[in-house]
XYZ file of C-alpha atoms in Angstrom:
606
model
C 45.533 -23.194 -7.637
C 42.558 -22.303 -4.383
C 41.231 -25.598 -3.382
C 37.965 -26.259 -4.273
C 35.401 -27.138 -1.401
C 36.141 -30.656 0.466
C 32.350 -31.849 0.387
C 29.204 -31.209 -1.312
C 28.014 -29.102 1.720
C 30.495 -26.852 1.818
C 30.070 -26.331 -1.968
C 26.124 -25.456 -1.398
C 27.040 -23.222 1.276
C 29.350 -21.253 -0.679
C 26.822 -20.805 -3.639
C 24.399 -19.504 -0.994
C 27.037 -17.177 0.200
C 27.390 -16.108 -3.390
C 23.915 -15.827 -4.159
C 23.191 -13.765 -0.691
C 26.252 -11.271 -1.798
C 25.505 -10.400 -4.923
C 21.362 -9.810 -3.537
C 22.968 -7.307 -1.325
C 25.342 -5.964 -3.975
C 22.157 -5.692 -6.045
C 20.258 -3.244 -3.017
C 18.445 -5.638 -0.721
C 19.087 -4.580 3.068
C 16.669 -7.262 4.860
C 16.195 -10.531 4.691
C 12.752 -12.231 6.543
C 13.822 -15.880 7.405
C 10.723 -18.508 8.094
C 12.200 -21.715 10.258
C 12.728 -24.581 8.117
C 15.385 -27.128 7.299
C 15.885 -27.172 3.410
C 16.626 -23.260 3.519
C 19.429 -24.335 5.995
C 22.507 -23.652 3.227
C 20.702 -20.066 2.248
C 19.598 -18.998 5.934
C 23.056 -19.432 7.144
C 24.595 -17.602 3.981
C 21.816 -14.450 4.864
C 23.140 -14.413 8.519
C 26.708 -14.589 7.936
C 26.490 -11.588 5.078
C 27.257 -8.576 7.168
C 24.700 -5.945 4.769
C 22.023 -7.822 5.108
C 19.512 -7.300 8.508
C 17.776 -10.779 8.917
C 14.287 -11.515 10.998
C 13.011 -14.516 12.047
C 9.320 -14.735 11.928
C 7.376 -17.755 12.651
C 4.211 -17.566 10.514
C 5.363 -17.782 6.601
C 1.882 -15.202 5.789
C 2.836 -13.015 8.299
C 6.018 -12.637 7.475
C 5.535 -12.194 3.410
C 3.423 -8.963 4.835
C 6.217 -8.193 6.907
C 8.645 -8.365 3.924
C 6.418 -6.451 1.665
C 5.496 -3.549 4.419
C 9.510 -2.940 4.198
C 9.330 -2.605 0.524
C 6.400 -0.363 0.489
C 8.172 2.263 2.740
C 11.689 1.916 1.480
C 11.282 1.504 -2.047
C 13.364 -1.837 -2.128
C 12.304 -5.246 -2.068
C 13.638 -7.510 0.755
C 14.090 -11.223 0.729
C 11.838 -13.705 1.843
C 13.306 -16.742 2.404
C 11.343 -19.788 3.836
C 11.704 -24.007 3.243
C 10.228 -26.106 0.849
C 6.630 -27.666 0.430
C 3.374 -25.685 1.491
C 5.653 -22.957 3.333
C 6.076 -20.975 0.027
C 2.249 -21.131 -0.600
C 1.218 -19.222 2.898
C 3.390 -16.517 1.097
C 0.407 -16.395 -1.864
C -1.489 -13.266 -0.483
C 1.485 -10.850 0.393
C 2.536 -11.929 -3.224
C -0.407 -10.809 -4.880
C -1.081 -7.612 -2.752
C 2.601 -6.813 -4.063
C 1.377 -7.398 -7.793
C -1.753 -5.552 -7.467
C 0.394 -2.285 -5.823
C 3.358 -2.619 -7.553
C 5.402 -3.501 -4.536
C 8.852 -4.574 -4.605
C 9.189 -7.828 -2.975
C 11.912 -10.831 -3.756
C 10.462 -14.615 -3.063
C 13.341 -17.202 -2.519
C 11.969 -20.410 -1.722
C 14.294 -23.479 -1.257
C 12.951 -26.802 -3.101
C 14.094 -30.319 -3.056
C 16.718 -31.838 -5.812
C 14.816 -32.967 -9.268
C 15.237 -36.575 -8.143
C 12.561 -36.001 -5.391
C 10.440 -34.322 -7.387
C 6.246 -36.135 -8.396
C 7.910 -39.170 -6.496
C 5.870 -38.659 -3.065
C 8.696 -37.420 -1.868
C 8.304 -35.756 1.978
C 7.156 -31.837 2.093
C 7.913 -31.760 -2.011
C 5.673 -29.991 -4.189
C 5.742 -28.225 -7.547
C 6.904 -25.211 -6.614
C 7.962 -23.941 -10.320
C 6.144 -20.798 -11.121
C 4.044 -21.486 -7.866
C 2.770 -17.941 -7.906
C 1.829 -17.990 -11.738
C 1.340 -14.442 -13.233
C 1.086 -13.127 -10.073
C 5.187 -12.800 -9.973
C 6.730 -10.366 -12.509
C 9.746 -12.837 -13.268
C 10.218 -16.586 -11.887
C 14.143 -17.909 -11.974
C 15.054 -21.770 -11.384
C 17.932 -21.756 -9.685
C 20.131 -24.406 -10.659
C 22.108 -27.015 -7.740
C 25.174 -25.439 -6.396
C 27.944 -25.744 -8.842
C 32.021 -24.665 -9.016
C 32.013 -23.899 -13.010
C 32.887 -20.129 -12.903
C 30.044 -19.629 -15.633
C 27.890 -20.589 -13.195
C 28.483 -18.339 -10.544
C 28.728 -16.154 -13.283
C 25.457 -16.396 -13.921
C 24.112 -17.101 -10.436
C 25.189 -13.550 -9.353
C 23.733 -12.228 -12.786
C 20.685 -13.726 -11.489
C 20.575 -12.062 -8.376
C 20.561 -8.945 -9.976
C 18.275 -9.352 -12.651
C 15.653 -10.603 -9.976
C 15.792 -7.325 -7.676
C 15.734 -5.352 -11.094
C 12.794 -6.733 -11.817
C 10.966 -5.764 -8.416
C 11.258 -2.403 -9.742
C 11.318 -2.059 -13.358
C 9.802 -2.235 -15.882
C 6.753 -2.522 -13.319
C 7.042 -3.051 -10.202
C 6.083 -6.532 -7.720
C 6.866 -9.669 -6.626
C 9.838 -12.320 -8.107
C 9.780 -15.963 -7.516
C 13.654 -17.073 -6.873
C 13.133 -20.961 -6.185
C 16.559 -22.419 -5.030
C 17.274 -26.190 -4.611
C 19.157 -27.568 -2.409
C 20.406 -31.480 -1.891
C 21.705 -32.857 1.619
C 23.792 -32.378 2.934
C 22.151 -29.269 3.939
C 24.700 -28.614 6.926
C 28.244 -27.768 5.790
C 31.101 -30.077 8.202
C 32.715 -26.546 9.104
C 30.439 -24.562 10.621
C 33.129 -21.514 11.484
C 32.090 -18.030 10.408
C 34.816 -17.965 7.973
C 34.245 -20.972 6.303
C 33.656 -22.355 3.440
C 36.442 -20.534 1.720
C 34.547 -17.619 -0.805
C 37.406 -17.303 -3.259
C 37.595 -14.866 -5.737
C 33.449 -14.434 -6.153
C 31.826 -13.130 -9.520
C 31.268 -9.432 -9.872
C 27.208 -8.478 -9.983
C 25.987 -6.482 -12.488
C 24.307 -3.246 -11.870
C 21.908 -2.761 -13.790
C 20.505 1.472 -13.972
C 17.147 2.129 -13.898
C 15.789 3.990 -16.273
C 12.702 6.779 -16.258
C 9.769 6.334 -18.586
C 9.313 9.655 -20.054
C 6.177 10.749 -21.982
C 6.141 11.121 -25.858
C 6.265 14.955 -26.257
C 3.000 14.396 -28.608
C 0.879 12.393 -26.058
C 1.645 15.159 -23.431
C 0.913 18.005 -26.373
C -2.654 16.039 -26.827
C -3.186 16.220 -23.091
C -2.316 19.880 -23.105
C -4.420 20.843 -25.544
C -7.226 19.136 -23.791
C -6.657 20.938 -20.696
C -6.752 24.181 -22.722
C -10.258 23.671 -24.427
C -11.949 22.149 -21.044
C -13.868 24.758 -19.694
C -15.382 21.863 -16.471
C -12.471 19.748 -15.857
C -11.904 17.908 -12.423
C -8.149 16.448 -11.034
C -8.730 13.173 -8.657
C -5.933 11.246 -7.367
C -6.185 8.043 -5.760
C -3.934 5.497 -3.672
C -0.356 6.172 -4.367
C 3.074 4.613 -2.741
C 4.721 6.193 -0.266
C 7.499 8.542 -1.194
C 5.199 10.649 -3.698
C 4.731 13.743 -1.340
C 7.103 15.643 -4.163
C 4.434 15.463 -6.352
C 2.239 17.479 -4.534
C 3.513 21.474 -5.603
C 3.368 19.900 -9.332
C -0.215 19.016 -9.129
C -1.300 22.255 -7.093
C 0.444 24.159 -10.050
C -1.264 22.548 -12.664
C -4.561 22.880 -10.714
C -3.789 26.571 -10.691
C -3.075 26.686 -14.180
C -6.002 24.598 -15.573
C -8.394 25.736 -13.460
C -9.237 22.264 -12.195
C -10.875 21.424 -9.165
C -8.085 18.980 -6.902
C -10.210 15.828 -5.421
C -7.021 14.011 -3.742
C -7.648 11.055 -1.298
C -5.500 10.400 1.575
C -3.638 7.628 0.533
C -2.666 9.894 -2.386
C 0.374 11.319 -0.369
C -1.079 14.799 -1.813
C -3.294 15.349 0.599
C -2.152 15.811 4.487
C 0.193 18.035 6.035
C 0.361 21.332 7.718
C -2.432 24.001 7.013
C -0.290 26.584 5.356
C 0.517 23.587 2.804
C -3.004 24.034 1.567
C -2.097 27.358 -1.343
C -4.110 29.228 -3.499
C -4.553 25.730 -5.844
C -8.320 24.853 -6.047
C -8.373 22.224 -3.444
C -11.431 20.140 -2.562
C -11.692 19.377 1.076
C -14.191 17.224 1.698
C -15.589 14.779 -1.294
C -17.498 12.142 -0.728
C -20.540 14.410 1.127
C -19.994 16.449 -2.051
C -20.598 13.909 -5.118
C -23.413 12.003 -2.699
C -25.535 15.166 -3.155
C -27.941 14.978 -5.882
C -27.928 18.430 -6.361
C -24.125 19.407 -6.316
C -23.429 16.384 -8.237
C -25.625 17.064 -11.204
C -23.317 18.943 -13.089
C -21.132 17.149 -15.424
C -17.516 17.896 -16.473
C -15.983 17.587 -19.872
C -12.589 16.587 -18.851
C -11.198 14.298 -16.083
C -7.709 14.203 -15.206
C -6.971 10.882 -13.071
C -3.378 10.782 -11.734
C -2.350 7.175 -10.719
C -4.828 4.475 -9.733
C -8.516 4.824 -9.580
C -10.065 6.690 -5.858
C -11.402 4.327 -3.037
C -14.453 6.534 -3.010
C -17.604 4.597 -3.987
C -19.330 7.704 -4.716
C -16.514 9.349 -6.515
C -16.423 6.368 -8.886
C -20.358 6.382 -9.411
C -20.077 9.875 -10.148
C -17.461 9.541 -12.671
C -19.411 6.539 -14.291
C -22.708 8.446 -14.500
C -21.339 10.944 -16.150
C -18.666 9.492 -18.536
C -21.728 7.338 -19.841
C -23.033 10.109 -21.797
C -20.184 10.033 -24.186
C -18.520 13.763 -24.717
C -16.252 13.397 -21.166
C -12.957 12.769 -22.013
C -11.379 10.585 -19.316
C -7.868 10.661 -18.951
C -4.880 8.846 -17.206
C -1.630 9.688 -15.952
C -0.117 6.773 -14.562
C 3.983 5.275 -14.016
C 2.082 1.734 -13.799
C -0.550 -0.512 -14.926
C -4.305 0.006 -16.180
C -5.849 2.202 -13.745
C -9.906 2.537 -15.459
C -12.043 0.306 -12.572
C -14.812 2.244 -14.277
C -14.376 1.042 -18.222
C -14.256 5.036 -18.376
C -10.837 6.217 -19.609
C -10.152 7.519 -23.098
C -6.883 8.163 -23.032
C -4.194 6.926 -20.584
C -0.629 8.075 -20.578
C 2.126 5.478 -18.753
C 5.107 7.628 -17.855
C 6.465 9.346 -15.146
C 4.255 11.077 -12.803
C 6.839 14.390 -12.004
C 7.730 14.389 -15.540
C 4.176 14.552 -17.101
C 2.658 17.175 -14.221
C 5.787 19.401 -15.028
C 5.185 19.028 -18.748
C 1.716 20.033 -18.412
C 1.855 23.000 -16.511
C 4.555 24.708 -18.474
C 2.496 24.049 -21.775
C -0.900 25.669 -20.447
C -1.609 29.245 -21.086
C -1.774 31.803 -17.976
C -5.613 32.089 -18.559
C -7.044 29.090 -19.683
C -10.719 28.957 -20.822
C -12.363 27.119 -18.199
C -15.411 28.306 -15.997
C -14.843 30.026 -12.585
C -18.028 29.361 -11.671
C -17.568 25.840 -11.935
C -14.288 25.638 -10.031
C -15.641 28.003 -7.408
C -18.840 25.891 -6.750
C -16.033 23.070 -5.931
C -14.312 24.559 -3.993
C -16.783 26.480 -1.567
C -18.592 22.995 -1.544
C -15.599 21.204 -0.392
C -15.093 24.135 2.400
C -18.743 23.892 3.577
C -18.645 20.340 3.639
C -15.127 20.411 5.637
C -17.407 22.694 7.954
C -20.205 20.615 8.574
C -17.523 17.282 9.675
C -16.303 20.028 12.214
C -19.322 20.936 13.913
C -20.229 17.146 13.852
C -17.032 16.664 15.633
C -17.373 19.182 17.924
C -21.096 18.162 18.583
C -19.550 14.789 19.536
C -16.683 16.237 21.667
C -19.009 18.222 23.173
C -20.868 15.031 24.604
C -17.131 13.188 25.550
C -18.721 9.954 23.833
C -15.979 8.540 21.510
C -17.306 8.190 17.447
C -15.864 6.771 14.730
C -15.638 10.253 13.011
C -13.639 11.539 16.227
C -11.381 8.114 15.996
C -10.095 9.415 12.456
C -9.838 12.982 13.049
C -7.535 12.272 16.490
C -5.465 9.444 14.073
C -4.392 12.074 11.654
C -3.555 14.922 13.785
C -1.558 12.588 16.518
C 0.726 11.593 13.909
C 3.919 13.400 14.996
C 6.247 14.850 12.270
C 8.003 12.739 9.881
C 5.758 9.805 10.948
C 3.687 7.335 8.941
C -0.369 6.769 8.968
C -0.821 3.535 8.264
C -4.729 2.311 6.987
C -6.439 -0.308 6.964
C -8.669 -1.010 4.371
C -12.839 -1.356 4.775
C -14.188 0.890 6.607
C -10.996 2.663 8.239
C -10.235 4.136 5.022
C -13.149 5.956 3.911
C -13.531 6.825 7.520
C -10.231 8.951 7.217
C -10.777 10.462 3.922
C -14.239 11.610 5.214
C -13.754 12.601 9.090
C -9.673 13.248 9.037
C -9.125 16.215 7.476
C -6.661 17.393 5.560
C -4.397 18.845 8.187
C -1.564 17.348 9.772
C 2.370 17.217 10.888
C 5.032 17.911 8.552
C 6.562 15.085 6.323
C 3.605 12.456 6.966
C 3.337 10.024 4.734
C 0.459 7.147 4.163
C 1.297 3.711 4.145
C -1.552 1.700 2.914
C -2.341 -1.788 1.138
C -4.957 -0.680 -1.555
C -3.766 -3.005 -3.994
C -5.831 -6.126 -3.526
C -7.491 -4.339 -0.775
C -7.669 -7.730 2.039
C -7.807 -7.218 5.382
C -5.203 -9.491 5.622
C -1.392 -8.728 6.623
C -2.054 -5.299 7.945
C -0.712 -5.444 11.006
C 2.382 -7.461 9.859
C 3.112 -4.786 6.760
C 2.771 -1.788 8.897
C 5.141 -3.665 11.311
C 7.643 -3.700 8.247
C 7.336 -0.949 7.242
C 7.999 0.785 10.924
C 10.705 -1.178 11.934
C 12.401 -1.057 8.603
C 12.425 2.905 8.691
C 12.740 3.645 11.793
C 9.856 6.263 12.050
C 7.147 6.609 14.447
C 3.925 4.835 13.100
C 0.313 4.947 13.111
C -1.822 2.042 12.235
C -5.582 2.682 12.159
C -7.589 -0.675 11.639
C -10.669 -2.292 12.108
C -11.478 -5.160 14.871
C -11.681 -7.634 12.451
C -8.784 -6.761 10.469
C -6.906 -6.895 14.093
C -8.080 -10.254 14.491
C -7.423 -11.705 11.174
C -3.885 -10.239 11.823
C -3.417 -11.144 15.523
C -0.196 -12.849 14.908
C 1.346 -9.859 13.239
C 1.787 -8.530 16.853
C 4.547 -11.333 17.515
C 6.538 -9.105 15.330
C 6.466 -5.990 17.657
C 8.232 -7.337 20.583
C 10.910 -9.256 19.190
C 14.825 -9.784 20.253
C 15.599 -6.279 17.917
C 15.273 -3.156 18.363
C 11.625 -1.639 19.476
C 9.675 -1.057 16.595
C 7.916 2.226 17.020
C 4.394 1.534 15.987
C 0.957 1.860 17.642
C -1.910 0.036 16.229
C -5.424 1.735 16.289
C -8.054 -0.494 16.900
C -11.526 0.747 16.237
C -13.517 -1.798 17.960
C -16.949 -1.399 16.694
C -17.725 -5.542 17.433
C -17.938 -6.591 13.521
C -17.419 -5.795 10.049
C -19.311 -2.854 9.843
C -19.316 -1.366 6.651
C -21.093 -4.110 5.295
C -24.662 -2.025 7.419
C -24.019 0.657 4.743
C -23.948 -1.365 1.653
C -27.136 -2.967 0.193
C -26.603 -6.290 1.811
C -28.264 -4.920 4.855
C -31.202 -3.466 3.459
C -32.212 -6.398 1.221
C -35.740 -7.913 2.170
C -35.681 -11.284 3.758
C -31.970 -10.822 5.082
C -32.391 -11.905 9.199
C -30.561 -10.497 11.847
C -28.792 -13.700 12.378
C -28.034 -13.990 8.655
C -26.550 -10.209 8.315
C -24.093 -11.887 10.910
C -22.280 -13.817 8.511
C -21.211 -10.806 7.215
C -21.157 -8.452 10.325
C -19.252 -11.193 11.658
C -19.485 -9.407 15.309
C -16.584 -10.984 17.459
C -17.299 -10.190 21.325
C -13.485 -10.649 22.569
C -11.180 -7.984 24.281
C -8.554 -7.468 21.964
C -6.211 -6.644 24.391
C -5.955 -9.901 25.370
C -3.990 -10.754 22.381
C -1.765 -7.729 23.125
C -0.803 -9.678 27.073
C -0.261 -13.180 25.224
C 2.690 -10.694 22.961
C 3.505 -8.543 25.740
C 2.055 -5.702 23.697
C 1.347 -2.907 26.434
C -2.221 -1.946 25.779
C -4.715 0.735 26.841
C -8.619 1.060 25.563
C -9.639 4.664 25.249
C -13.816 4.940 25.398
C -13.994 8.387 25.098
C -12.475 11.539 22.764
C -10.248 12.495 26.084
C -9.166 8.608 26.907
C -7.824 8.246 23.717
C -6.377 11.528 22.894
C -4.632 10.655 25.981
C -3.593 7.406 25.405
C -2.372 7.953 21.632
C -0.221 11.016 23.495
C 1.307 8.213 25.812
C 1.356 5.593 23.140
C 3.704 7.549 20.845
C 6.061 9.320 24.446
C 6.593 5.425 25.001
C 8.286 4.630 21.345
C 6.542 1.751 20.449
C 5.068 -1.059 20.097
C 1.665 0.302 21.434
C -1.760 -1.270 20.894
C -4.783 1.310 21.671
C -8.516 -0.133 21.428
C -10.531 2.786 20.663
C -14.169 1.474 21.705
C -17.125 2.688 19.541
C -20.678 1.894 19.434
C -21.502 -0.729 16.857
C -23.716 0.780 15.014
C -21.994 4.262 15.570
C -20.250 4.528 11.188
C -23.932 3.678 9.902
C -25.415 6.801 11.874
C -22.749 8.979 12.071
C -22.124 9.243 8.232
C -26.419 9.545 7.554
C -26.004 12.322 10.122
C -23.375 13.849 8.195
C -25.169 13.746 4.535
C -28.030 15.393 6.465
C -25.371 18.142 7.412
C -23.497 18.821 4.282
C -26.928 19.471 2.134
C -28.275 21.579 5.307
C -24.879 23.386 4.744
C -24.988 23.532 0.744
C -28.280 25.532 0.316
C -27.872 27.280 -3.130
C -24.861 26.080 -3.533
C -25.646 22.505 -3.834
C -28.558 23.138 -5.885
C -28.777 23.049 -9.882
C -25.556 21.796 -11.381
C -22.277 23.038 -10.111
């Protein structure tokens, strides 16, 4: 017979090294440590796995975004693994930004024995279901134990937990793991303790929600008796670029007007990606026009979750309030209807459903031309008007918060990532960026809770953890609130190839376009609470991380110092300096524009 394990230590270790196996047998690839000294038995059993790629971060919130920004451009949740008490609780926002997106993300944090437990007990808490609903599955892992049911079970565990980060919907698991001291095992050698023969992990296949063939017949025969139907697609994960050919064939086929944001992976790439498909440039100029947005249509085809556009989603509500618009949702996850609009939603998969669609519609269904047409010719003289703003900005070498998004997109090089901040950045781009771009860009964004928190942290993640050159594009406050996510760029690993974007317009400045800052009686020094204006150089937080750094005031400085930014590899922080109240303006000035540029077409209905 083996010999079992000659102290208690030993035997914890060993059921960490089980537990961190079978995780890797199960697809998990990194592993995000937080110092501590109850996670000893597990941290040591992560390091010591050979398929796992562990990083030490300091800062437990920091490093949940960091975790999470690796699952968002991979696909696969990684482990976060951090001690017990409140060091599990700083994880709280990257947990529910993973909920609210349907990230992947696995939680493992290490808790004291039962006997120490509502006892005051040091750095003990009640850490069972600590995230609540939150988490799509919570396990209590039992105390290490030699009963080969047990490790049975512990490794069946493992790989029922990363299941669940993906399917049925996909988020966050809570894995709490306790551990009793000795924490430290006497042999501390690589090789030991002794593994034995370990369990075998279940692998568990995904499977693909497919559509009832009746619910996609009802949609199809919808499509065919709309005569004004419209096609918007909101925030969608990364790896959805696939999808795009599907929906610009069932645009052709239906007729439908395409209103795709850029977080829908649909929208950016080269020029000659943009087909014969009845795509909508520009959109929220469009649906702020009285005129142009008078016209109602009878259908609207949503695919995934609702738009960021505030005036796309007053436009929808004004009109689905009169009753005959049929509102429909095509969706793998969740309830996507922020409006209380939808009357029919369909969960299934996205490629499956689009396919589905197209092949049942006629060659000539019986929609309106005109109606289409209007769309379209109002996106391209909208598209038109952003230009010459551009240029007339260019023209003057000042730098604007319109130029700022326009030089993001296009200096993303091919294959890369543009990664958004949320606020203002990511109206800014779906306004003033345009729709062309490099080949094989994708959008990496964190639109499901929509903080400002974590940004720079996930976009580190999601870099590093793919190797591609990145683009963040983020506000001064959302830099700030973030400031220790730069830590993470110039660690003992390899260089992480991103470049954060900071648009330093002093403040929280979409808050002087919504009605906050127009309300009577609001002071100066009271819109500050909001407006929050900060005053620092943010590039002095880039020397404390030995971050190199560059501030571009003008459209040349920081077309030049993006080009140098992305030549160097990475990391790379750029402060883009822009007048404070620059957005406000710049966007009134483009409104102006656009219904200059409509004429006829924006009047009447379209």
């Amino acid at each position: 017979m083996r010999k079992g394990p000659s102290t208690w230590a030993d035997r914890q270790l060993r059921w960490a090294r089980d537990l961190m196996a079978a995780l890797a047998d199960s697809g998990v690839a990194h592993v995000v440590i937080s110092p501590g000294s109850r996670s000893t038995p597990f941290a040591l059993a992560a390091v010591r796995e050979p398929r796992l790629t562990c990083h030490s971060v300091i800062d437990e919130r920091s490093a949940a975004f960091f975790a999470l920004g690796q699952g968002k451009a991979t696909g696969q949740p990684s482990l976060l693994l951090c001690t017990s008490g409140s060091a599990g609780a700083n994880y709280f926002p990257a947990v529910v930004e993973a909920s609210a997106s349907h990230g992947p993300l696995l939680v493992l944090t290490a808790d004291r024995p039962v006997e120490l437990v509502a006892c005051a007990a040091n750095q003990t808490i009640d850490q069972l279901k600590l995230f609540g609903d939150h988490a799509r599955a919570f396990f209590d892992l039992a105390l290490a134990d030699d009963v080969p049911a047990a490790r049975r079970g512990l490794a069946r565990t493992a790989a029922q937990a990363v299941f669940r980060t993906t399917w049925p919907e996909p988020g966050p698991v809570h894995l709490n793991a306790r551990a009793r001291k000795p924490l430290e095992p006497e042999a501390l050698g690589a090789d030991s303790p002794d593994t034995g023969s370990r369990p075998r992990t279940p692998r568990p296949a995904r499977p693909v929600a497919a559509p009832r063939v009746e619910d996609v017949d009802a949609l199809a025969t919808a499509l065919v008796r709309t005569r004004r139907g419209l096609l918007i697609a909101g925030p969608a994960p990364m790896g959805e670029p696939n999808l795009r050919p599907l929906v610009s064939a069932l645009g052709r086929a239906a007729g439908m007007p395409l209103l795709c944001e850029a977080t829908s992976q649909l929208r950016l790439g080269p020029a000659d990606r943009y087909d014969d498909a009845p795509w909508v440039a520009v959109i929220e100029p469009l649906v702020r026009h009285a005129a142009f947005a008078k016209g109602a249509p009878d259908l609207i085809l949503q695919v995934g979750r609702p738009p960021t556009s505030g005036g796309l989603l007053r436009y929808l509500s004004r009109h689905a309030e009169r009753g005959d618009v049929r509102h429909w949702v095509i969706a793998e996850h969740g309830w996507n209807d922020a409006e209380n609009t939808a009357t029919d939603l369909l969960t299934a998969n996205l490629g499956v459903v689009l396919k589905e669609l197209t092949y049942r519609l006629p060659s000539r269904p019986s929609v309106d031309p005109e109606w289409t047409r209007r769309w379209v010719e109002g996106g391209r003289l909208a598209a038109a008007a952003v230009d010459d703003a551009l240029a007339a900005v260019a023209a003057g070498g000042a730098l604007s918060e319109g130029a700022v998004a326009r030089l993001a997109v296009e200096s993303v090089p091919e294959g890369g990532i543009l990664a958004l901040g949320n606020s203002l950045v990511v109206r800014q781009i779906d306004t003033w960026g345009g729709a062309a771009g490099a080949a094989g860009v994708e959008v990496w964004h964190q639109r499901g809770a929509s903080g400002i928190d974590g940004l720079v942290s996930g976009a580190a993640g999601a870099a590093g953890a793919t190797g591609r050159p990145t683009l963040l594009v983020l506000g001064d406050v959302s830099l700030l609130h973030d400031v220790g996510g730069l830590a993470l760029l110039t660690g003992a690993g390899p260089a992480i190839p991103l470049v954060v974007l900071a648009v330093d317009n002093d403040g929280g400045r979409i808050f002087e376009q919504l009605p906050v800052a127009a309300a009577d009686g609001v002071s100066g020094s009271e819109l500050d609470l909001w407006l929050t204006p900060h005053g620092r150089d943010l590039t002095v937080a880039a020397d404390l991380y030995g971050v190199p750094h560059r501030t571009a005031g003008s459209v040349a400085e920081l077309e030049g110092a993006l080009r140098d930014a992305f030549a160097s590899g990475g990391p790379f922080l750029v402060v883009a300096k822009v007048p404070p109240h620059g957005a406000a303006e710049e966007n009134r000035d483009l409104r102006r524009r656009v219904a200059e540029a409509l004429g006829e077409t924006g009047r009447g209905s379209p």
